[in-house]
Structures are given as structure tokens and as C-alpha cells.
Amino acid sequence: MYRLEHRGKGYASLILDKIIEHGNLAEASLLLVSGSLSIYAKRDCFRYGTFKQVTITGESTEDALHPNRQANDCFNFRELAMTDWFRLKRLADQREIAFDQSIWDIASLIHNHALASNRKLENKVLIAEKEGQAAAYAIMAIKKPFTNVKASSQLVEWAGDPIAAAAMLVHAVKRYELDELLVNIPWYEKLLAEQLSHYPNKDLEDGFTIRIMDIERLIEQLMPYLREKNEQLIESLCIQRRGDGNFNLRIADLEAVFTSRELLSLIFDHTDDSSQSSNEMQMGLTNHFKQVLQDLFPIPFPHAAGLNYV
């Protein structure tokens, strides 16, 4: 709750500056912000990433020839039990791209339902089993019965076999009698996107913003991943902040100047050559320079609107 008489006095800016100061003292490499107001952009917090939003409706699950409908026969679906935490942890640890979560984290974050409560929804957790073994789980924020909430039910987080997960999401629509279930799929979750490709979908820009707190620290933390992509190339990578706030990027005898927004887009945005943001950022770069950068970037980053949503 805020009072109107406190607006326009710079309090929010002071708080954000203190947060950035604290982040630097704590040696953080990134700052995630669940919003995209101009106050954030003034401090180099920019939107990042895109995702594919798939819409599963009750009508779209009725086709008997539907591949996910047929997959239902291979799995048994049930709700989470209090004896499932080790199963969820094992499945969560199989993910290559995710926020690190302990058993305690998973249990408490499901219970706290930050994303669901923000939209006046409630968390439901389903587990898909095959031959008595947990194959996948899905955490969903769904509408409570007999409420007039406008927000749509949506997938919060999942792990495990993408075939089992896709079938489970289709099952959830019928099980909970949902009008629709929104499934936001980051660009790197290609197997789940493939399983749900026959449902209506659209590409959306992520509503969150991110700030690179310290570029040298970030690159140092990313080194193990970048070396796996191209060990020889990464040894020549050097990114340094200039006095004017822009960045010098040098790699493989190539050099260019990037703004804060352009650098963030290079590192985190998955774009194709036809996209406007890609063309604007790479204007003036040779095709060879673009190809060199594409050998390392973008970095797959966990979707912020999951269990760890703040």
C-alpha cells in the first residue's frame, strides 16, 4: 500500500539505487526485476528473452488422434503426495537449465505459491508415472473453483520426460475442468515445444527485466558453459566497460562497441536474422563477426516466472 502524496519524490529511485549498491557489495553478477518500468531502464535494466505461449483448451484435447491423447495411455497421473519430495528433487536435478533448488526450496516454494497468489490462483502439482516410477511433474497455477478470477491458469514449472509432461498438461485441463491452460515455453525447451506444437501458440516478449551488475564477473561465472561451446574461441573473449557506459567487446581479432542494451540482448536474447532487435543490435557487424558471436551466445536462462518468481 502506498500514499499518493509520496509519489514523485524519488523514493523508488533511491530504493532501487540502494538495491544496486547492495548487489555490487554482495558481488552479484545479475539483478532480476519483475517489471519493465522506465525507472528500471534508466538504470540499465532491460527486457530480455522471448518465449512461445501455447494455449491448451478443453476443446483442443478432444481429438482421439491427438498424440498427447494417445500418450495418456502410457502414464498414470496423480496429485502430489507428501512422500514425493525426493522424486521431485531427482526430476528437478535432471534439468540442464534451471535455478538450483534444494528439497526444502521445492517444498517451500510450492507452498508459498508466489506466482499463483499474485494472480489469485492456487498451485496444483501433478506427477506422471510410468511402470511405477515418476517420469515428470508439473506445477500449475490454476483457478480456484467457483471464483471469477480473470487470470488464466498457467504452467509454473515442470521437469522430467517432455512426452510425459505434455500429456500431463493435456490431462490437467480435463481433470480440473479448465477453460484453458497457458504454457510458456522458453526457446531452449525445444522438446516440450515440439510435443505441443499442434496447439495454438504465439511468440511473446518476456515481461521481466535484467541488469548486468558486473560484466567481467558474469563472464567469469559463465566460463565453464562457454568453454563447452567453444574452448578455443572463448580464450580470446574480452568485454570491458568504457567510460561512457558502453562496452568494448573483443574476440578472435574482432572488436566492436555495444551499448548496455545491445550487450544484454547479445548474451540473453534468442533472435533470428529477420527480427528487428537482432538487426538493430548487429547493424555494422560483418557476417563473420555475427557468426563468431553466435558460436557462444545467447546463454539459455531460466524463465523467471516459475517457482522462484518474486
PDB file of C-alpha atoms in Angstrom:
ATOM      1  CA  MET A   1       0.000   0.000   0.000  1.00  0.00           C
ATOM      2  CA  TYR A   2       1.300   3.482  -0.852  1.00  0.00           C
ATOM      3  CA  ARG A   3       0.057   7.038  -0.350  1.00  0.00           C
ATOM      4  CA  LEU A   4      -0.396   9.369  -3.308  1.00  0.00           C
ATOM      5  CA  GLU A   5       1.415  12.188  -1.515  1.00  0.00           C
ATOM      6  CA  HIS A   6       4.617  10.106  -1.557  1.00  0.00           C
ATOM      7  CA  ARG A   7       4.637   9.748  -5.344  1.00  0.00           C
ATOM      8  CA  GLY A   8       7.040  11.799  -7.465  1.00  0.00           C
ATOM      9  CA  LYS A   9       9.563  12.359  -4.661  1.00  0.00           C
ATOM     10  CA  GLY A  10      12.176   9.908  -5.885  1.00  0.00           C
ATOM     11  CA  TYR A  11      11.720   7.332  -3.141  1.00  0.00           C
ATOM     12  CA  ALA A  12      11.502   4.418  -5.597  1.00  0.00           C
ATOM     13  CA  SER A  13      14.690   5.577  -7.335  1.00  0.00           C
ATOM     14  CA  LEU A  14      16.521   5.789  -4.011  1.00  0.00           C
ATOM     15  CA  ILE A  15      15.397   2.276  -3.077  1.00  0.00           C
ATOM     16  CA  LEU A  16      16.476   0.875  -6.436  1.00  0.00           C
ATOM     17  CA  ASP A  17      19.860   2.593  -6.138  1.00  0.00           C
ATOM     18  CA  LYS A  18      20.297   1.002  -2.702  1.00  0.00           C
ATOM     19  CA  ILE A  19      19.415  -2.398  -4.152  1.00  0.00           C
ATOM     20  CA  ILE A  20      22.024  -1.975  -6.905  1.00  0.00           C
ATOM     21  CA  GLU A  21      24.591  -0.827  -4.341  1.00  0.00           C
ATOM     22  CA  HIS A  22      23.839  -3.841  -2.163  1.00  0.00           C
ATOM     23  CA  GLY A  23      24.102  -6.163  -5.173  1.00  0.00           C
ATOM     24  CA  ASN A  24      27.529  -4.812  -6.049  1.00  0.00           C
ATOM     25  CA  LEU A  25      28.770  -5.189  -2.471  1.00  0.00           C
ATOM     26  CA  ALA A  26      27.420  -8.765  -2.445  1.00  0.00           C
ATOM     27  CA  GLU A  27      29.317  -9.457  -5.720  1.00  0.00           C
ATOM     28  CA  ALA A  28      26.154 -10.305  -7.645  1.00  0.00           C
ATOM     29  CA  SER A  29      26.514 -10.621 -11.396  1.00  0.00           C
ATOM     30  CA  LEU A  30      22.835 -10.099 -12.321  1.00  0.00           C
ATOM     31  CA  LEU A  31      19.769  -8.326 -10.938  1.00  0.00           C
ATOM     32  CA  LEU A  32      16.335  -9.656 -11.936  1.00  0.00           C
ATOM     33  CA  VAL A  33      13.382  -7.251 -11.874  1.00  0.00           C
ATOM     34  CA  SER A  34       9.760  -8.404 -12.249  1.00  0.00           C
ATOM     35  CA  GLY A  35       8.703  -5.332 -14.203  1.00  0.00           C
ATOM     36  CA  SER A  36       9.675  -3.091 -17.122  1.00  0.00           C
ATOM     37  CA  LEU A  37       9.000   0.480 -15.999  1.00  0.00           C
ATOM     38  CA  SER A  38      11.098   3.405 -17.239  1.00  0.00           C
ATOM     39  CA  ILE A  39      12.694   3.731 -13.801  1.00  0.00           C
ATOM     40  CA  TYR A  40      14.403   0.396 -14.417  1.00  0.00           C
ATOM     41  CA  ALA A  41      15.545   1.244 -17.950  1.00  0.00           C
ATOM     42  CA  LYS A  42      17.260   4.398 -16.635  1.00  0.00           C
ATOM     43  CA  ARG A  43      19.469   2.100 -14.556  1.00  0.00           C
ATOM     44  CA  ASP A  44      20.267  -0.317 -17.383  1.00  0.00           C
ATOM     45  CA  CYS A  45      17.550  -2.853 -16.535  1.00  0.00           C
ATOM     46  CA  PHE A  46      16.200  -4.073 -19.875  1.00  0.00           C
ATOM     47  CA  ARG A  47      13.719  -6.635 -21.125  1.00  0.00           C
ATOM     48  CA  TYR A  48      15.297  -9.894 -22.154  1.00  0.00           C
ATOM     49  CA  GLY A  49      14.238 -13.092 -23.812  1.00  0.00           C
ATOM     50  CA  THR A  50      11.189 -14.352 -25.634  1.00  0.00           C
ATOM     51  CA  PHE A  51       9.027 -17.408 -25.148  1.00  0.00           C
ATOM     52  CA  LYS A  52       6.371 -19.346 -27.008  1.00  0.00           C
ATOM     53  CA  GLN A  53       2.974 -19.287 -25.300  1.00  0.00           C
ATOM     54  CA  VAL A  54       0.913 -22.381 -26.044  1.00  0.00           C
ATOM     55  CA  THR A  55      -2.809 -22.436 -25.224  1.00  0.00           C
ATOM     56  CA  ILE A  56      -4.382 -25.800 -24.374  1.00  0.00           C
ATOM     57  CA  THR A  57      -8.181 -25.758 -24.219  1.00  0.00           C
ATOM     58  CA  GLY A  58     -10.734 -28.416 -23.382  1.00  0.00           C
ATOM     59  CA  GLU A  59     -11.906 -28.470 -26.994  1.00  0.00           C
ATOM     60  CA  SER A  60      -8.368 -28.967 -28.314  1.00  0.00           C
ATOM     61  CA  THR A  61      -7.900 -32.117 -26.217  1.00  0.00           C
ATOM     62  CA  GLU A  62     -10.917 -33.984 -27.640  1.00  0.00           C
ATOM     63  CA  ASP A  63      -9.311 -35.279 -30.844  1.00  0.00           C
ATOM     64  CA  ALA A  64      -8.865 -39.052 -30.437  1.00  0.00           C
ATOM     65  CA  LEU A  65      -5.952 -38.996 -32.894  1.00  0.00           C
ATOM     66  CA  HIS A  66      -4.155 -36.365 -30.840  1.00  0.00           C
ATOM     67  CA  PRO A  67      -0.628 -37.610 -29.959  1.00  0.00           C
ATOM     68  CA  ASN A  68      -0.901 -36.371 -26.351  1.00  0.00           C
ATOM     69  CA  ARG A  69      -4.286 -38.079 -26.064  1.00  0.00           C
ATOM     70  CA  GLN A  70      -2.636 -41.362 -27.065  1.00  0.00           C
ATOM     71  CA  ALA A  71       0.262 -40.757 -24.653  1.00  0.00           C
ATOM     72  CA  ASN A  72      -2.227 -40.672 -21.779  1.00  0.00           C
ATOM     73  CA  ASP A  73      -2.465 -44.477 -22.033  1.00  0.00           C
ATOM     74  CA  CYS A  74       1.249 -44.780 -21.246  1.00  0.00           C
ATOM     75  CA  PHE A  75       1.203 -42.820 -17.996  1.00  0.00           C
ATOM     76  CA  ASN A  76      -0.661 -42.672 -14.723  1.00  0.00           C
ATOM     77  CA  PHE A  77      -1.352 -39.164 -13.411  1.00  0.00           C
ATOM     78  CA  ARG A  78      -1.862 -38.290  -9.766  1.00  0.00           C
ATOM     79  CA  GLU A  79      -1.564 -35.321  -7.435  1.00  0.00           C
ATOM     80  CA  LEU A  80       1.478 -34.667  -5.276  1.00  0.00           C
ATOM     81  CA  ALA A  81       1.748 -36.614  -2.008  1.00  0.00           C
ATOM     82  CA  MET A  82       3.862 -35.638   0.995  1.00  0.00           C
ATOM     83  CA  THR A  83       6.123 -38.614   0.250  1.00  0.00           C
ATOM     84  CA  ASP A  84       7.103 -37.302  -3.208  1.00  0.00           C
ATOM     85  CA  TRP A  85       9.777 -34.728  -2.346  1.00  0.00           C
ATOM     86  CA  PHE A  86      12.742 -36.973  -3.216  1.00  0.00           C
ATOM     87  CA  ARG A  87      11.044 -37.866  -6.504  1.00  0.00           C
ATOM     88  CA  LEU A  88      10.577 -34.195  -7.380  1.00  0.00           C
ATOM     89  CA  LYS A  89      14.168 -33.438  -6.431  1.00  0.00           C
ATOM     90  CA  ARG A  90      15.513 -36.249  -8.660  1.00  0.00           C
ATOM     91  CA  LEU A  91      13.487 -34.986 -11.617  1.00  0.00           C
ATOM     92  CA  ALA A  92      14.432 -31.345 -10.952  1.00  0.00           C
ATOM     93  CA  ASP A  93      18.127 -32.244 -10.919  1.00  0.00           C
ATOM     94  CA  GLN A  94      17.826 -33.695 -14.436  1.00  0.00           C
ATOM     95  CA  ARG A  95      17.178 -30.243 -15.882  1.00  0.00           C
ATOM     96  CA  GLU A  96      20.147 -28.656 -17.607  1.00  0.00           C
ATOM     97  CA  ILE A  97      18.765 -25.114 -17.402  1.00  0.00           C
ATOM     98  CA  ALA A  98      17.085 -24.186 -14.124  1.00  0.00           C
ATOM     99  CA  PHE A  99      17.505 -22.346 -10.851  1.00  0.00           C
ATOM    100  CA  ASP A 100      19.249 -24.531  -8.275  1.00  0.00           C
ATOM    101  CA  GLN A 101      16.640 -25.847  -5.831  1.00  0.00           C
ATOM    102  CA  SER A 102      17.076 -27.992  -2.728  1.00  0.00           C
ATOM    103  CA  ILE A 103      14.312 -30.276  -1.472  1.00  0.00           C
ATOM    104  CA  TRP A 104      13.473 -27.580   1.067  1.00  0.00           C
ATOM    105  CA  ASP A 105      13.341 -24.948  -1.708  1.00  0.00           C
ATOM    106  CA  ILE A 106      10.974 -27.010  -3.849  1.00  0.00           C
ATOM    107  CA  ALA A 107       8.611 -27.765  -0.971  1.00  0.00           C
ATOM    108  CA  SER A 108       8.540 -24.237   0.431  1.00  0.00           C
ATOM    109  CA  LEU A 109       8.231 -22.537  -2.962  1.00  0.00           C
ATOM    110  CA  ILE A 110       5.289 -24.746  -3.910  1.00  0.00           C
ATOM    111  CA  HIS A 111       3.670 -23.981  -0.561  1.00  0.00           C
ATOM    112  CA  ASN A 112       4.334 -20.218  -0.850  1.00  0.00           C
ATOM    113  CA  HIS A 113       2.831 -20.143  -4.400  1.00  0.00           C
ATOM    114  CA  ALA A 114       4.249 -16.679  -5.160  1.00  0.00           C
ATOM    115  CA  LEU A 115       3.223 -16.555  -8.813  1.00  0.00           C
ATOM    116  CA  ALA A 116      -0.170 -18.188  -8.214  1.00  0.00           C
ATOM    117  CA  SER A 117      -1.154 -15.928  -5.310  1.00  0.00           C
ATOM    118  CA  ASN A 118      -0.106 -12.848  -7.292  1.00  0.00           C
ATOM    119  CA  ARG A 119      -2.786 -13.789  -9.827  1.00  0.00           C
ATOM    120  CA  LYS A 120      -5.323 -15.055  -7.232  1.00  0.00           C
ATOM    121  CA  LEU A 121      -4.774 -18.644  -8.362  1.00  0.00           C
ATOM    122  CA  GLU A 122      -3.667 -21.755  -6.473  1.00  0.00           C
ATOM    123  CA  ASN A 123      -0.868 -24.243  -7.069  1.00  0.00           C
ATOM    124  CA  LYS A 124      -1.650 -27.771  -8.167  1.00  0.00           C
ATOM    125  CA  VAL A 125       1.093 -30.357  -8.653  1.00  0.00           C
ATOM    126  CA  LEU A 126       0.655 -33.427 -10.839  1.00  0.00           C
ATOM    127  CA  ILE A 127       3.046 -36.336 -11.214  1.00  0.00           C
ATOM    128  CA  ALA A 128       3.203 -38.615 -14.246  1.00  0.00           C
ATOM    129  CA  GLU A 129       4.190 -42.195 -13.500  1.00  0.00           C
ATOM    130  CA  LYS A 130       5.251 -44.961 -15.858  1.00  0.00           C
ATOM    131  CA  GLU A 131       5.629 -48.509 -14.580  1.00  0.00           C
ATOM    132  CA  GLY A 132       5.503 -47.211 -11.017  1.00  0.00           C
ATOM    133  CA  GLN A 133       8.302 -44.652 -11.488  1.00  0.00           C
ATOM    134  CA  ALA A 134       7.914 -40.851 -11.551  1.00  0.00           C
ATOM    135  CA  ALA A 135       8.531 -39.692 -15.136  1.00  0.00           C
ATOM    136  CA  ALA A 136       7.655 -35.995 -14.853  1.00  0.00           C
ATOM    137  CA  TYR A 137       5.954 -33.405 -12.701  1.00  0.00           C
ATOM    138  CA  ALA A 138       4.097 -30.208 -13.463  1.00  0.00           C
ATOM    139  CA  ILE A 139       3.364 -27.325 -11.110  1.00  0.00           C
ATOM    140  CA  MET A 140       0.406 -25.285 -12.321  1.00  0.00           C
ATOM    141  CA  ALA A 141      -1.308 -22.130 -11.083  1.00  0.00           C
ATOM    142  CA  ILE A 142      -5.000 -22.791 -11.677  1.00  0.00           C
ATOM    143  CA  LYS A 143      -8.274 -21.080 -10.953  1.00  0.00           C
ATOM    144  CA  LYS A 144      -9.975 -21.967  -7.691  1.00  0.00           C
ATOM    145  CA  PRO A 145     -13.459 -23.470  -8.115  1.00  0.00           C
ATOM    146  CA  PHE A 146     -16.399 -21.051  -8.121  1.00  0.00           C
ATOM    147  CA  THR A 147     -14.310 -17.894  -8.430  1.00  0.00           C
ATOM    148  CA  ASN A 148     -14.446 -15.110 -11.014  1.00  0.00           C
ATOM    149  CA  VAL A 149     -10.711 -14.620 -11.374  1.00  0.00           C
ATOM    150  CA  LYS A 150      -9.757 -13.114 -14.743  1.00  0.00           C
ATOM    151  CA  ALA A 151      -6.237 -14.567 -14.861  1.00  0.00           C
ATOM    152  CA  SER A 152      -5.784 -17.707 -16.937  1.00  0.00           C
ATOM    153  CA  SER A 153      -4.483 -20.928 -15.442  1.00  0.00           C
ATOM    154  CA  GLN A 154      -0.853 -21.499 -16.413  1.00  0.00           C
ATOM    155  CA  LEU A 155       2.101 -23.818 -16.092  1.00  0.00           C
ATOM    156  CA  VAL A 156       4.548 -22.583 -13.450  1.00  0.00           C
ATOM    157  CA  GLU A 157       7.330 -25.156 -13.722  1.00  0.00           C
ATOM    158  CA  TRP A 158       7.956 -28.710 -14.883  1.00  0.00           C
ATOM    159  CA  ALA A 159      10.682 -31.332 -15.047  1.00  0.00           C
ATOM    160  CA  GLY A 160      11.220 -34.800 -16.441  1.00  0.00           C
ATOM    161  CA  ASP A 161      10.217 -36.504 -19.683  1.00  0.00           C
ATOM    162  CA  PRO A 162       8.730 -33.905 -22.082  1.00  0.00           C
ATOM    163  CA  ILE A 163       6.358 -36.504 -23.572  1.00  0.00           C
ATOM    164  CA  ALA A 164       5.008 -37.290 -20.109  1.00  0.00           C
ATOM    165  CA  ALA A 165       4.870 -33.586 -19.224  1.00  0.00           C
ATOM    166  CA  ALA A 166       2.923 -32.665 -22.371  1.00  0.00           C
ATOM    167  CA  ALA A 167       0.433 -35.487 -21.832  1.00  0.00           C
ATOM    168  CA  MET A 168       0.058 -34.431 -18.199  1.00  0.00           C
ATOM    169  CA  LEU A 169      -0.753 -30.830 -19.145  1.00  0.00           C
ATOM    170  CA  VAL A 170      -3.474 -32.040 -21.506  1.00  0.00           C
ATOM    171  CA  HIS A 171      -4.786 -34.278 -18.726  1.00  0.00           C
ATOM    172  CA  ALA A 172      -4.797 -31.331 -16.288  1.00  0.00           C
ATOM    173  CA  VAL A 173      -7.153 -29.315 -18.493  1.00  0.00           C
ATOM    174  CA  LYS A 174      -9.752 -32.065 -18.282  1.00  0.00           C
ATOM    175  CA  ARG A 175      -9.033 -33.089 -14.684  1.00  0.00           C
ATOM    176  CA  TYR A 176      -9.570 -29.569 -13.319  1.00  0.00           C
ATOM    177  CA  GLU A 177     -12.160 -28.555 -15.934  1.00  0.00           C
ATOM    178  CA  LEU A 178     -10.094 -25.591 -17.107  1.00  0.00           C
ATOM    179  CA  ASP A 179     -11.214 -23.255 -19.862  1.00  0.00           C
ATOM    180  CA  GLU A 180      -7.588 -23.023 -20.927  1.00  0.00           C
ATOM    181  CA  LEU A 181      -4.081 -23.645 -19.684  1.00  0.00           C
ATOM    182  CA  LEU A 182      -1.268 -21.338 -20.796  1.00  0.00           C
ATOM    183  CA  VAL A 183       2.141 -22.947 -21.232  1.00  0.00           C
ATOM    184  CA  ASN A 184       5.062 -20.522 -21.552  1.00  0.00           C
ATOM    185  CA  ILE A 185       7.993 -22.296 -23.191  1.00  0.00           C
ATOM    186  CA  PRO A 186      11.480 -20.687 -23.334  1.00  0.00           C
ATOM    187  CA  TRP A 187      13.348 -21.067 -26.627  1.00  0.00           C
ATOM    188  CA  TYR A 188      15.658 -23.775 -25.285  1.00  0.00           C
ATOM    189  CA  GLU A 189      12.846 -26.145 -24.173  1.00  0.00           C
ATOM    190  CA  LYS A 190      12.562 -27.453 -27.717  1.00  0.00           C
ATOM    191  CA  LEU A 191      11.345 -30.960 -26.876  1.00  0.00           C
ATOM    192  CA  LEU A 192       8.328 -29.713 -24.918  1.00  0.00           C
ATOM    193  CA  ALA A 193       7.573 -27.175 -27.660  1.00  0.00           C
ATOM    194  CA  GLU A 194       7.666 -29.993 -30.218  1.00  0.00           C
ATOM    195  CA  GLN A 195       5.212 -32.081 -28.183  1.00  0.00           C
ATOM    196  CA  LEU A 196       2.766 -29.156 -28.001  1.00  0.00           C
ATOM    197  CA  SER A 197       3.362 -27.751 -31.489  1.00  0.00           C
ATOM    198  CA  HIS A 198      -0.149 -28.647 -32.725  1.00  0.00           C
ATOM    199  CA  TYR A 199      -1.831 -26.345 -30.181  1.00  0.00           C
ATOM    200  CA  PRO A 200      -2.422 -22.619 -30.819  1.00  0.00           C
ATOM    201  CA  ASN A 201       0.701 -20.649 -29.929  1.00  0.00           C
ATOM    202  CA  LYS A 202       2.300 -17.245 -30.252  1.00  0.00           C
ATOM    203  CA  ASP A 203       5.703 -15.723 -29.587  1.00  0.00           C
ATOM    204  CA  LEU A 204       5.826 -13.182 -26.749  1.00  0.00           C
ATOM    205  CA  GLU A 205       8.461 -10.946 -25.216  1.00  0.00           C
ATOM    206  CA  ASP A 206       9.264 -11.667 -21.596  1.00  0.00           C
ATOM    207  CA  GLY A 207       7.816  -9.052 -19.235  1.00  0.00           C
ATOM    208  CA  PHE A 208      10.798  -9.184 -16.882  1.00  0.00           C
ATOM    209  CA  THR A 209      13.927  -7.073 -16.978  1.00  0.00           C
ATOM    210  CA  ILE A 210      17.505  -7.874 -16.063  1.00  0.00           C
ATOM    211  CA  ARG A 211      20.554  -5.775 -15.188  1.00  0.00           C
ATOM    212  CA  ILE A 212      24.128  -6.870 -15.684  1.00  0.00           C
ATOM    213  CA  MET A 213      25.757  -5.842 -12.421  1.00  0.00           C
ATOM    214  CA  ASP A 214      29.328  -6.685 -13.398  1.00  0.00           C
ATOM    215  CA  ILE A 215      30.116  -7.946 -16.888  1.00  0.00           C
ATOM    216  CA  GLU A 216      33.562  -9.326 -16.043  1.00  0.00           C
ATOM    217  CA  ARG A 217      32.138 -11.249 -13.078  1.00  0.00           C
ATOM    218  CA  LEU A 218      29.294 -12.582 -15.225  1.00  0.00           C
ATOM    219  CA  ILE A 219      31.625 -13.814 -17.973  1.00  0.00           C
ATOM    220  CA  GLU A 220      33.864 -15.451 -15.359  1.00  0.00           C
ATOM    221  CA  GLN A 221      30.856 -17.335 -13.946  1.00  0.00           C
ATOM    222  CA  LEU A 222      29.776 -18.376 -17.449  1.00  0.00           C
ATOM    223  CA  MET A 223      33.227 -19.679 -18.406  1.00  0.00           C
ATOM    224  CA  PRO A 224      32.534 -23.401 -17.771  1.00  0.00           C
ATOM    225  CA  TYR A 225      29.494 -23.251 -20.078  1.00  0.00           C
ATOM    226  CA  LEU A 226      31.199 -21.111 -22.721  1.00  0.00           C
ATOM    227  CA  ARG A 227      34.249 -23.403 -22.795  1.00  0.00           C
ATOM    228  CA  GLU A 228      31.993 -26.348 -23.575  1.00  0.00           C
ATOM    229  CA  LYS A 229      30.592 -24.430 -26.546  1.00  0.00           C
ATOM    230  CA  ASN A 230      33.948 -23.351 -27.995  1.00  0.00           C
ATOM    231  CA  GLU A 231      37.038 -23.650 -25.806  1.00  0.00           C
ATOM    232  CA  GLN A 232      39.414 -22.142 -28.359  1.00  0.00           C
ATOM    233  CA  LEU A 233      37.212 -19.148 -29.125  1.00  0.00           C
ATOM    234  CA  ILE A 234      36.403 -18.254 -25.537  1.00  0.00           C
ATOM    235  CA  GLU A 235      40.061 -17.693 -24.660  1.00  0.00           C
ATOM    236  CA  SER A 236      40.069 -14.590 -26.871  1.00  0.00           C
ATOM    237  CA  LEU A 237      36.838 -13.087 -25.444  1.00  0.00           C
ATOM    238  CA  CYS A 238      37.233  -9.823 -23.555  1.00  0.00           C
ATOM    239  CA  ILE A 239      34.387  -7.465 -22.580  1.00  0.00           C
ATOM    240  CA  GLN A 240      35.175  -4.240 -20.723  1.00  0.00           C
ATOM    241  CA  ARG A 241      33.056  -1.257 -19.665  1.00  0.00           C
ATOM    242  CA  ARG A 242      34.056   2.074 -21.192  1.00  0.00           C
ATOM    243  CA  GLY A 243      33.990   5.457 -19.521  1.00  0.00           C
ATOM    244  CA  ASP A 244      30.863   6.428 -21.467  1.00  0.00           C
ATOM    245  CA  GLY A 245      28.914   3.448 -20.099  1.00  0.00           C
ATOM    246  CA  ASN A 246      29.175   1.375 -23.280  1.00  0.00           C
ATOM    247  CA  PHE A 247      31.235  -1.803 -23.655  1.00  0.00           C
ATOM    248  CA  ASN A 248      34.185  -2.858 -25.770  1.00  0.00           C
ATOM    249  CA  LEU A 249      33.894  -6.448 -26.969  1.00  0.00           C
ATOM    250  CA  ARG A 250      36.929  -8.171 -28.451  1.00  0.00           C
ATOM    251  CA  ILE A 251      37.039 -11.727 -29.733  1.00  0.00           C
ATOM    252  CA  ALA A 252      39.136 -13.551 -32.336  1.00  0.00           C
ATOM    253  CA  ASP A 253      40.840 -10.349 -33.565  1.00  0.00           C
ATOM    254  CA  LEU A 254      37.424  -8.691 -33.949  1.00  0.00           C
ATOM    255  CA  GLU A 255      36.223  -5.694 -31.944  1.00  0.00           C
ATOM    256  CA  ALA A 256      33.012  -3.689 -31.589  1.00  0.00           C
ATOM    257  CA  VAL A 257      31.288  -1.279 -29.192  1.00  0.00           C
ATOM    258  CA  PHE A 258      27.965  -2.298 -27.618  1.00  0.00           C
ATOM    259  CA  THR A 259      25.520  -0.298 -25.544  1.00  0.00           C
ATOM    260  CA  SER A 260      24.225  -1.837 -22.313  1.00  0.00           C
ATOM    261  CA  ARG A 261      21.007  -2.870 -24.063  1.00  0.00           C
ATOM    262  CA  GLU A 262      22.834  -4.347 -27.047  1.00  0.00           C
ATOM    263  CA  LEU A 263      25.200  -6.338 -24.844  1.00  0.00           C
ATOM    264  CA  LEU A 264      22.356  -7.739 -22.746  1.00  0.00           C
ATOM    265  CA  SER A 265      20.481  -8.690 -25.925  1.00  0.00           C
ATOM    266  CA  LEU A 266      23.581 -10.400 -27.316  1.00  0.00           C
ATOM    267  CA  ILE A 267      24.030 -12.510 -24.187  1.00  0.00           C
ATOM    268  CA  PHE A 268      20.422 -13.480 -23.441  1.00  0.00           C
ATOM    269  CA  ASP A 269      18.129 -12.883 -26.432  1.00  0.00           C
ATOM    270  CA  HIS A 270      17.420 -15.736 -28.798  1.00  0.00           C
ATOM    271  CA  THR A 271      16.636 -13.983 -32.073  1.00  0.00           C
ATOM    272  CA  ASP A 272      16.699 -14.859 -35.744  1.00  0.00           C
ATOM    273  CA  ASP A 273      18.218 -12.811 -38.519  1.00  0.00           C
ATOM    274  CA  SER A 274      14.819 -11.410 -39.518  1.00  0.00           C
ATOM    275  CA  SER A 275      13.969  -9.930 -36.101  1.00  0.00           C
ATOM    276  CA  GLN A 276      14.121  -6.177 -35.644  1.00  0.00           C
ATOM    277  CA  SER A 277      16.089  -6.339 -32.389  1.00  0.00           C
ATOM    278  CA  SER A 278      18.666  -8.631 -33.984  1.00  0.00           C
ATOM    279  CA  ASN A 279      19.092  -6.318 -36.982  1.00  0.00           C
ATOM    280  CA  GLU A 280      19.395  -3.196 -34.826  1.00  0.00           C
ATOM    281  CA  MET A 281      21.940  -4.745 -32.495  1.00  0.00           C
ATOM    282  CA  GLN A 282      24.100  -6.254 -35.227  1.00  0.00           C
ATOM    283  CA  MET A 283      23.975  -3.313 -37.609  1.00  0.00           C
ATOM    284  CA  GLY A 284      27.518  -2.611 -38.782  1.00  0.00           C
ATOM    285  CA  LEU A 285      28.851  -6.052 -37.862  1.00  0.00           C
ATOM    286  CA  THR A 286      30.262  -8.249 -40.604  1.00  0.00           C
ATOM    287  CA  ASN A 287      28.668 -11.634 -41.283  1.00  0.00           C
ATOM    288  CA  HIS A 288      31.857 -13.250 -39.989  1.00  0.00           C
ATOM    289  CA  PHE A 289      31.620 -11.295 -36.706  1.00  0.00           C
ATOM    290  CA  LYS A 290      27.965 -12.308 -36.300  1.00  0.00           C
ATOM    291  CA  GLN A 291      28.821 -15.970 -36.848  1.00  0.00           C
ATOM    292  CA  VAL A 292      31.618 -15.831 -34.270  1.00  0.00           C
ATOM    293  CA  LEU A 293      29.240 -14.359 -31.683  1.00  0.00           C
ATOM    294  CA  GLN A 294      26.565 -16.949 -32.483  1.00  0.00           C
ATOM    295  CA  ASP A 295      29.045 -19.702 -31.616  1.00  0.00           C
ATOM    296  CA  LEU A 296      28.853 -18.552 -27.979  1.00  0.00           C
ATOM    297  CA  PHE A 297      25.604 -16.662 -27.465  1.00  0.00           C
ATOM    298  CA  PRO A 298      22.803 -16.470 -26.434  1.00  0.00           C
ATOM    299  CA  ILE A 299      23.012 -18.022 -22.976  1.00  0.00           C
ATOM    300  CA  PRO A 300      19.940 -20.086 -22.013  1.00  0.00           C
ATOM    301  CA  PHE A 301      18.493 -18.543 -18.842  1.00  0.00           C
ATOM    302  CA  PRO A 302      15.747 -19.992 -16.598  1.00  0.00           C
ATOM    303  CA  HIS A 303      12.318 -18.482 -17.047  1.00  0.00           C
ATOM    304  CA  ALA A 304      11.781 -16.006 -14.182  1.00  0.00           C
ATOM    305  CA  ALA A 305       8.026 -16.654 -13.901  1.00  0.00           C
ATOM    306  CA  GLY A 306       8.482 -20.045 -12.267  1.00  0.00           C
ATOM    307  CA  LEU A 307       8.687 -21.286  -8.689  1.00  0.00           C
ATOM    308  CA  ASN A 308      11.394 -18.721  -7.925  1.00  0.00           C
ATOM    309  CA  TYR A 309       9.162 -15.812  -9.005  1.00  0.00           C
ATOM    310  CA  VAL A 310       9.415 -12.825  -6.663  1.00  0.00           C
TER     311      VAL A 310
END
